[in-house]
Amino acid sequence: MKTIPMREPTYFVLAALFDGPLHGYAIIKRADEMSHGRVQLATGTLYTALDRLASEGWIELVSEEIVNGRSRRSYGLTNDGAGALRAEATRMADAARLVTDGGRDLKAGRSARKASPA
């Protein structure tokens, strides 16, 4: 599955749903916790994102109930959404390895080039 890099809020909305369906406020809280406060979603922003992700087939509405007179909708990750999330996690991990693991190789290669006669 080839995808373009996800924006951080999209990634954390999908990641929040990885362990199972959640309602909107729970998604906001979970994304905030998982991102260590970097992703703070406003309600309107979240529901716009949820509509977009549902239209892309990455999430689905799994239940709707009335709680304290208000509608509470819960959303879940689809198989395509889980695949997109895994693909993005792999892409980010590969990019990080260029620095964390490959950085040593890059430094060693630079040293070897400097030492070799031109």
Short mmCIF file of C-alpha atoms in Angstrom, two decimals:
data_model
loop_
_atom_site.label_atom_id
_atom_site.label_comp_id
_atom_site.label_asym_id
_atom_site.label_seq_id
_atom_site.Cartn_x
_atom_site.Cartn_y
_atom_site.Cartn_z
CA MET A 1 0.00 0.00 0.00
CA LYS A 2 1.60 3.25 -1.15
CA THR A 3 0.51 6.31 0.78
CA ILE A 4 1.71 9.85 1.13
CA PRO A 5 3.03 10.83 4.56
CA MET A 6 0.22 11.50 7.03
CA ARG A 7 -0.14 14.70 8.93
CA GLU A 8 0.54 14.17 12.62
CA PRO A 9 -3.09 14.74 13.74
CA THR A 10 -4.33 12.12 11.26
CA TYR A 11 -1.74 9.64 12.46
CA PHE A 12 -2.72 10.12 16.11
CA VAL A 13 -6.47 9.94 15.41
CA LEU A 14 -5.93 6.58 13.70
CA ALA A 15 -3.50 5.44 16.41
CA ALA A 16 -6.06 6.35 19.08
CA LEU A 17 -8.47 3.90 17.44
CA PHE A 18 -5.89 1.11 17.05
CA ASP A 19 -6.95 -0.72 20.23
CA GLY A 20 -10.67 -0.39 19.56
CA PRO A 21 -13.54 2.01 18.94
CA LEU A 22 -13.78 5.30 20.83
CA HIS A 23 -16.18 8.24 20.90
CA GLY A 24 -15.06 11.72 19.88
CA TYR A 25 -13.98 13.11 23.25
CA ALA A 26 -12.07 9.89 24.02
CA ILE A 27 -10.25 10.20 20.67
CA ILE A 28 -9.25 13.78 21.54
CA LYS A 29 -7.92 12.71 24.95
CA ARG A 30 -6.14 9.62 23.64
CA ALA A 31 -4.46 11.53 20.78
CA ASP A 32 -3.29 14.15 23.30
CA GLU A 33 -1.88 11.45 25.62
CA MET A 34 -0.23 9.43 22.85
CA SER A 35 1.41 12.52 21.34
CA HIS A 36 2.56 13.80 24.74
CA GLY A 37 0.49 16.95 24.22
CA ARG A 38 1.68 17.78 20.69
CA VAL A 39 -1.70 16.96 19.12
CA GLN A 40 -4.53 18.88 20.75
CA LEU A 41 -7.60 18.53 18.58
CA ALA A 42 -10.50 20.97 18.70
CA THR A 43 -13.91 19.31 18.46
CA GLY A 44 -14.68 20.82 15.04
CA THR A 45 -11.29 19.78 13.70
CA LEU A 46 -11.78 16.23 14.96
CA TYR A 47 -15.20 15.78 13.38
CA THR A 48 -13.96 17.21 10.07
CA ALA A 49 -11.09 14.70 10.20
CA LEU A 50 -13.43 11.84 11.14
CA ASP A 51 -15.70 12.64 8.17
CA ARG A 52 -12.66 12.68 5.84
CA LEU A 53 -11.23 9.45 7.26
CA ALA A 54 -14.64 7.75 6.95
CA SER A 55 -14.94 8.86 3.32
CA GLU A 56 -11.46 7.40 2.68
CA GLY A 57 -12.61 4.12 4.22
CA TRP A 58 -10.07 4.24 7.06
CA ILE A 59 -12.61 4.50 9.90
CA GLU A 60 -16.27 3.67 10.33
CA LEU A 61 -19.10 4.61 12.64
CA VAL A 62 -19.61 1.61 14.92
CA SER A 63 -22.27 2.89 17.31
CA GLU A 64 -24.38 5.87 18.22
CA GLU A 65 -26.15 6.40 21.52
CA ILE A 66 -27.76 9.24 23.46
CA VAL A 67 -25.86 10.17 26.63
CA ASN A 68 -27.18 13.02 28.80
CA GLY A 69 -29.40 14.14 25.94
CA ARG A 70 -26.55 14.30 23.43
CA SER A 71 -25.60 11.96 20.63
CA ARG A 72 -22.37 10.07 21.24
CA ARG A 73 -20.85 8.39 18.19
CA SER A 74 -18.09 5.82 18.42
CA TYR A 75 -15.69 5.20 15.57
CA GLY A 76 -13.50 2.24 14.78
CA LEU A 77 -10.55 1.59 12.52
CA THR A 78 -11.24 -0.39 9.34
CA ASN A 79 -8.79 -2.93 7.91
CA ASP A 80 -7.73 -0.33 5.33
CA GLY A 81 -7.23 2.23 8.10
CA ALA A 82 -5.12 -0.19 10.14
CA GLY A 83 -3.06 -0.91 7.02
CA ALA A 84 -2.54 2.80 6.34
CA LEU A 85 -1.55 3.35 9.99
CA ARG A 86 0.96 0.48 9.89
CA ALA A 87 2.38 1.73 6.57
CA GLU A 88 2.89 5.20 8.05
CA ALA A 89 4.47 3.78 11.22
CA THR A 90 6.85 1.73 9.06
CA ARG A 91 7.69 4.77 6.91
CA MET A 92 8.48 6.84 10.01
CA ALA A 93 10.52 4.03 11.59
CA ASP A 94 12.55 3.60 8.39
CA ALA A 95 13.21 7.35 8.28
CA ALA A 96 14.25 7.34 11.95
CA ARG A 97 16.62 4.42 11.36
CA LEU A 98 18.54 6.54 8.84
CA VAL A 99 19.61 8.67 11.77
CA THR A 100 19.56 6.27 14.73
CA ASP A 101 21.22 3.27 13.06
CA GLY A 102 22.51 4.61 9.79
CA GLY A 103 24.01 7.69 11.35
CA ARG A 104 26.95 5.62 12.53
CA ASP A 105 27.42 4.27 9.02
CA LEU A 106 27.19 7.76 7.56
CA LYS A 107 29.83 9.05 9.99
CA ALA A 108 32.07 6.04 9.30
CA GLY A 109 31.66 6.57 5.56
CA ARG A 110 32.54 10.25 5.88
CA SER A 111 35.67 9.39 7.87
CA ALA A 112 36.68 6.78 5.32
CA ARG A 113 36.26 9.28 2.48
CA LYS A 114 38.36 11.88 4.25
CA ALA A 115 41.10 9.34 4.92
CA SER A 116 41.26 7.98 1.37
CA PRO A 117 43.52 9.73 -1.12
CA ALA A 118 41.72 11.60 -3.88
#
